């Protein structure tokens, strides 16, 4: 199928600052990840830290909350801040909150029903 790239708008929770970016959908990531520079530019408030498992081992990353718009849908979601990754990675939690999923046949996002069980 290849990589799934999407256009996103990311902002702070109060929508004071907004940044448009190309993002890679990463169905292997739980949370969305943004580069540290973007977090600084948005003046995000840190909400804690999380231990994450990566191909290179375990890392401790800071957390925040971002407003994100993707495929015409928007919501405030948790996000991790990375000093290593230089692009936005959209995790499955963000996709699920927005009611989206990757269509493996087309390599694009499509609407998906939220689950309650």
PDB file of C-alpha atoms in Angstrom:
ATOM      1  CA  UNK A   1       0.000   0.000   0.000  1.00  0.00           C
ATOM      2  CA  UNK A   2       2.810   2.483   0.743  1.00  0.00           C
ATOM      3  CA  UNK A   3       2.779   5.577   2.901  1.00  0.00           C
ATOM      4  CA  UNK A   4      -0.353   7.574   3.642  1.00  0.00           C
ATOM      5  CA  UNK A   5       0.303  11.333   3.730  1.00  0.00           C
ATOM      6  CA  UNK A   6      -2.364  13.878   4.690  1.00  0.00           C
ATOM      7  CA  UNK A   7      -2.642  17.649   5.094  1.00  0.00           C
ATOM      8  CA  UNK A   8      -3.306  18.717   8.680  1.00  0.00           C
ATOM      9  CA  UNK A   9      -3.807  21.873  10.686  1.00  0.00           C
ATOM     10  CA  UNK A  10      -2.428  21.759  14.222  1.00  0.00           C
ATOM     11  CA  UNK A  11      -2.962  24.328  16.923  1.00  0.00           C
ATOM     12  CA  UNK A  12      -2.932  24.911  20.630  1.00  0.00           C
ATOM     13  CA  UNK A  13      -6.087  24.019  22.561  1.00  0.00           C
ATOM     14  CA  UNK A  14      -7.364  27.625  22.366  1.00  0.00           C
ATOM     15  CA  UNK A  15      -6.667  27.998  18.623  1.00  0.00           C
ATOM     16  CA  UNK A  16      -4.456  31.031  19.215  1.00  0.00           C
ATOM     17  CA  UNK A  17      -1.764  29.631  16.921  1.00  0.00           C
ATOM     18  CA  UNK A  18      -2.207  27.303  13.920  1.00  0.00           C
ATOM     19  CA  UNK A  19       0.313  25.501  11.719  1.00  0.00           C
ATOM     20  CA  UNK A  20      -0.433  23.647   8.480  1.00  0.00           C
ATOM     21  CA  UNK A  21       1.720  20.600   7.751  1.00  0.00           C
ATOM     22  CA  UNK A  22       2.002  17.388   5.797  1.00  0.00           C
ATOM     23  CA  UNK A  23       1.646  14.420   8.145  1.00  0.00           C
ATOM     24  CA  UNK A  24       2.365  10.724   7.840  1.00  0.00           C
ATOM     25  CA  UNK A  25      -0.374   8.402   9.088  1.00  0.00           C
ATOM     26  CA  UNK A  26       1.305   5.838  11.354  1.00  0.00           C
ATOM     27  CA  UNK A  27      -1.077   2.995  12.204  1.00  0.00           C
ATOM     28  CA  UNK A  28       1.635   1.526  14.425  1.00  0.00           C
ATOM     29  CA  UNK A  29       1.608   4.586  16.708  1.00  0.00           C
ATOM     30  CA  UNK A  30      -0.934   4.980  19.484  1.00  0.00           C
ATOM     31  CA  UNK A  31      -0.710   8.770  19.847  1.00  0.00           C
ATOM     32  CA  UNK A  32       0.054  11.550  17.400  1.00  0.00           C
ATOM     33  CA  UNK A  33       3.642  12.802  17.543  1.00  0.00           C
ATOM     34  CA  UNK A  34       4.817  16.308  16.714  1.00  0.00           C
ATOM     35  CA  UNK A  35       8.351  17.715  16.498  1.00  0.00           C
ATOM     36  CA  UNK A  36       9.638  19.792  19.429  1.00  0.00           C
ATOM     37  CA  UNK A  37       9.983  22.883  17.178  1.00  0.00           C
ATOM     38  CA  UNK A  38       6.261  22.750  16.370  1.00  0.00           C
ATOM     39  CA  UNK A  39       5.388  22.435  20.067  1.00  0.00           C
ATOM     40  CA  UNK A  40       7.533  25.507  20.799  1.00  0.00           C
ATOM     41  CA  UNK A  41       6.036  27.479  17.884  1.00  0.00           C
ATOM     42  CA  UNK A  42       2.535  26.664  19.174  1.00  0.00           C
ATOM     43  CA  UNK A  43       3.544  27.487  22.768  1.00  0.00           C
ATOM     44  CA  UNK A  44       2.016  24.208  23.950  1.00  0.00           C
ATOM     45  CA  UNK A  45       1.552  23.504  27.641  1.00  0.00           C
ATOM     46  CA  UNK A  46       3.180  20.244  28.743  1.00  0.00           C
ATOM     47  CA  UNK A  47       0.812  17.859  30.520  1.00  0.00           C
ATOM     48  CA  UNK A  48       3.177  15.053  31.532  1.00  0.00           C
ATOM     49  CA  UNK A  49       5.503  12.383  30.207  1.00  0.00           C
ATOM     50  CA  UNK A  50       4.972   8.925  28.740  1.00  0.00           C
ATOM     51  CA  UNK A  51       7.229   5.935  28.165  1.00  0.00           C
ATOM     52  CA  UNK A  52       6.933   4.773  24.561  1.00  0.00           C
ATOM     53  CA  UNK A  53       8.212   1.666  22.815  1.00  0.00           C
ATOM     54  CA  UNK A  54      10.040   2.288  19.535  1.00  0.00           C
ATOM     55  CA  UNK A  55      12.091   0.241  17.110  1.00  0.00           C
ATOM     56  CA  UNK A  56      15.155   1.749  18.792  1.00  0.00           C
ATOM     57  CA  UNK A  57      13.979   0.887  22.325  1.00  0.00           C
ATOM     58  CA  UNK A  58      12.074   2.705  25.044  1.00  0.00           C
ATOM     59  CA  UNK A  59      11.939   6.494  25.214  1.00  0.00           C
ATOM     60  CA  UNK A  60      10.379   8.968  27.604  1.00  0.00           C
ATOM     61  CA  UNK A  61       8.539  11.703  25.697  1.00  0.00           C
ATOM     62  CA  UNK A  62       6.716  14.764  26.933  1.00  0.00           C
ATOM     63  CA  UNK A  63       2.962  15.010  26.358  1.00  0.00           C
ATOM     64  CA  UNK A  64       0.645  17.856  25.514  1.00  0.00           C
ATOM     65  CA  UNK A  65      -2.773  18.404  23.979  1.00  0.00           C
ATOM     66  CA  UNK A  66      -3.242  19.752  20.463  1.00  0.00           C
ATOM     67  CA  UNK A  67      -6.163  20.835  18.334  1.00  0.00           C
ATOM     68  CA  UNK A  68      -5.978  18.975  15.046  1.00  0.00           C
ATOM     69  CA  UNK A  69      -7.964  19.211  11.819  1.00  0.00           C
ATOM     70  CA  UNK A  70      -7.796  16.325   9.385  1.00  0.00           C
ATOM     71  CA  UNK A  71     -10.090  15.581   6.439  1.00  0.00           C
ATOM     72  CA  UNK A  72     -12.472  18.363   7.557  1.00  0.00           C
ATOM     73  CA  UNK A  73     -12.815  16.941  11.103  1.00  0.00           C
ATOM     74  CA  UNK A  74     -11.284  18.522  14.189  1.00  0.00           C
ATOM     75  CA  UNK A  75     -10.786  17.757  17.875  1.00  0.00           C
ATOM     76  CA  UNK A  76      -8.405  18.306  20.777  1.00  0.00           C
ATOM     77  CA  UNK A  77      -6.275  15.184  21.257  1.00  0.00           C
ATOM     78  CA  UNK A  78      -3.246  14.103  23.315  1.00  0.00           C
ATOM     79  CA  UNK A  79       0.090  14.271  21.507  1.00  0.00           C
ATOM     80  CA  UNK A  80       3.687  13.323  22.179  1.00  0.00           C
ATOM     81  CA  UNK A  81       6.565  15.744  21.573  1.00  0.00           C
ATOM     82  CA  UNK A  82       9.704  14.389  19.927  1.00  0.00           C
ATOM     83  CA  UNK A  83      13.246  15.735  19.753  1.00  0.00           C
ATOM     84  CA  UNK A  84      14.115  13.072  17.150  1.00  0.00           C
ATOM     85  CA  UNK A  85      11.166  12.858  14.740  1.00  0.00           C
ATOM     86  CA  UNK A  86      11.042  15.873  12.426  1.00  0.00           C
ATOM     87  CA  UNK A  87       7.536  15.370  10.994  1.00  0.00           C
ATOM     88  CA  UNK A  88       3.999  14.963  12.256  1.00  0.00           C
ATOM     89  CA  UNK A  89       2.944  11.327  12.701  1.00  0.00           C
ATOM     90  CA  UNK A  90      -0.790  10.729  13.060  1.00  0.00           C
ATOM     91  CA  UNK A  91      -1.484   7.921  15.533  1.00  0.00           C
ATOM     92  CA  UNK A  92      -4.494   5.626  15.605  1.00  0.00           C
ATOM     93  CA  UNK A  93      -6.043   7.317  18.646  1.00  0.00           C
ATOM     94  CA  UNK A  94      -6.364  10.550  16.671  1.00  0.00           C
ATOM     95  CA  UNK A  95      -7.861   8.663  13.726  1.00  0.00           C
ATOM     96  CA  UNK A  96     -10.373   6.925  15.981  1.00  0.00           C
ATOM     97  CA  UNK A  97     -11.391  10.144  17.756  1.00  0.00           C
ATOM     98  CA  UNK A  98     -12.010  11.765  14.362  1.00  0.00           C
ATOM     99  CA  UNK A  99     -13.923   8.725  13.063  1.00  0.00           C
ATOM    100  CA  UNK A 100     -11.363   7.896  10.372  1.00  0.00           C
ATOM    101  CA  UNK A 101      -9.376   4.863   9.281  1.00  0.00           C
ATOM    102  CA  UNK A 102      -6.895   3.961   6.562  1.00  0.00           C
ATOM    103  CA  UNK A 103      -8.434   2.230   3.557  1.00  0.00           C
ATOM    104  CA  UNK A 104      -5.801  -0.382   2.586  1.00  0.00           C
ATOM    105  CA  UNK A 105      -7.162  -0.615  -0.966  1.00  0.00           C
ATOM    106  CA  UNK A 106      -6.849   3.074  -1.802  1.00  0.00           C
ATOM    107  CA  UNK A 107      -4.142   4.155   0.651  1.00  0.00           C
ATOM    108  CA  UNK A 108      -6.352   7.061   1.736  1.00  0.00           C
ATOM    109  CA  UNK A 109      -8.384   7.880   4.817  1.00  0.00           C
ATOM    110  CA  UNK A 110     -12.077   7.082   4.925  1.00  0.00           C
ATOM    111  CA  UNK A 111     -14.906   7.646   7.373  1.00  0.00           C
ATOM    112  CA  UNK A 112     -15.261   5.016  10.063  1.00  0.00           C
ATOM    113  CA  UNK A 113     -17.890   4.411  12.703  1.00  0.00           C
ATOM    114  CA  UNK A 114     -16.932   5.100  16.303  1.00  0.00           C
ATOM    115  CA  UNK A 115     -17.072   2.021  18.500  1.00  0.00           C
ATOM    116  CA  UNK A 116     -18.833   1.954  21.887  1.00  0.00           C
ATOM    117  CA  UNK A 117     -17.795  -1.466  23.122  1.00  0.00           C
TER     118      UNK A 117
END
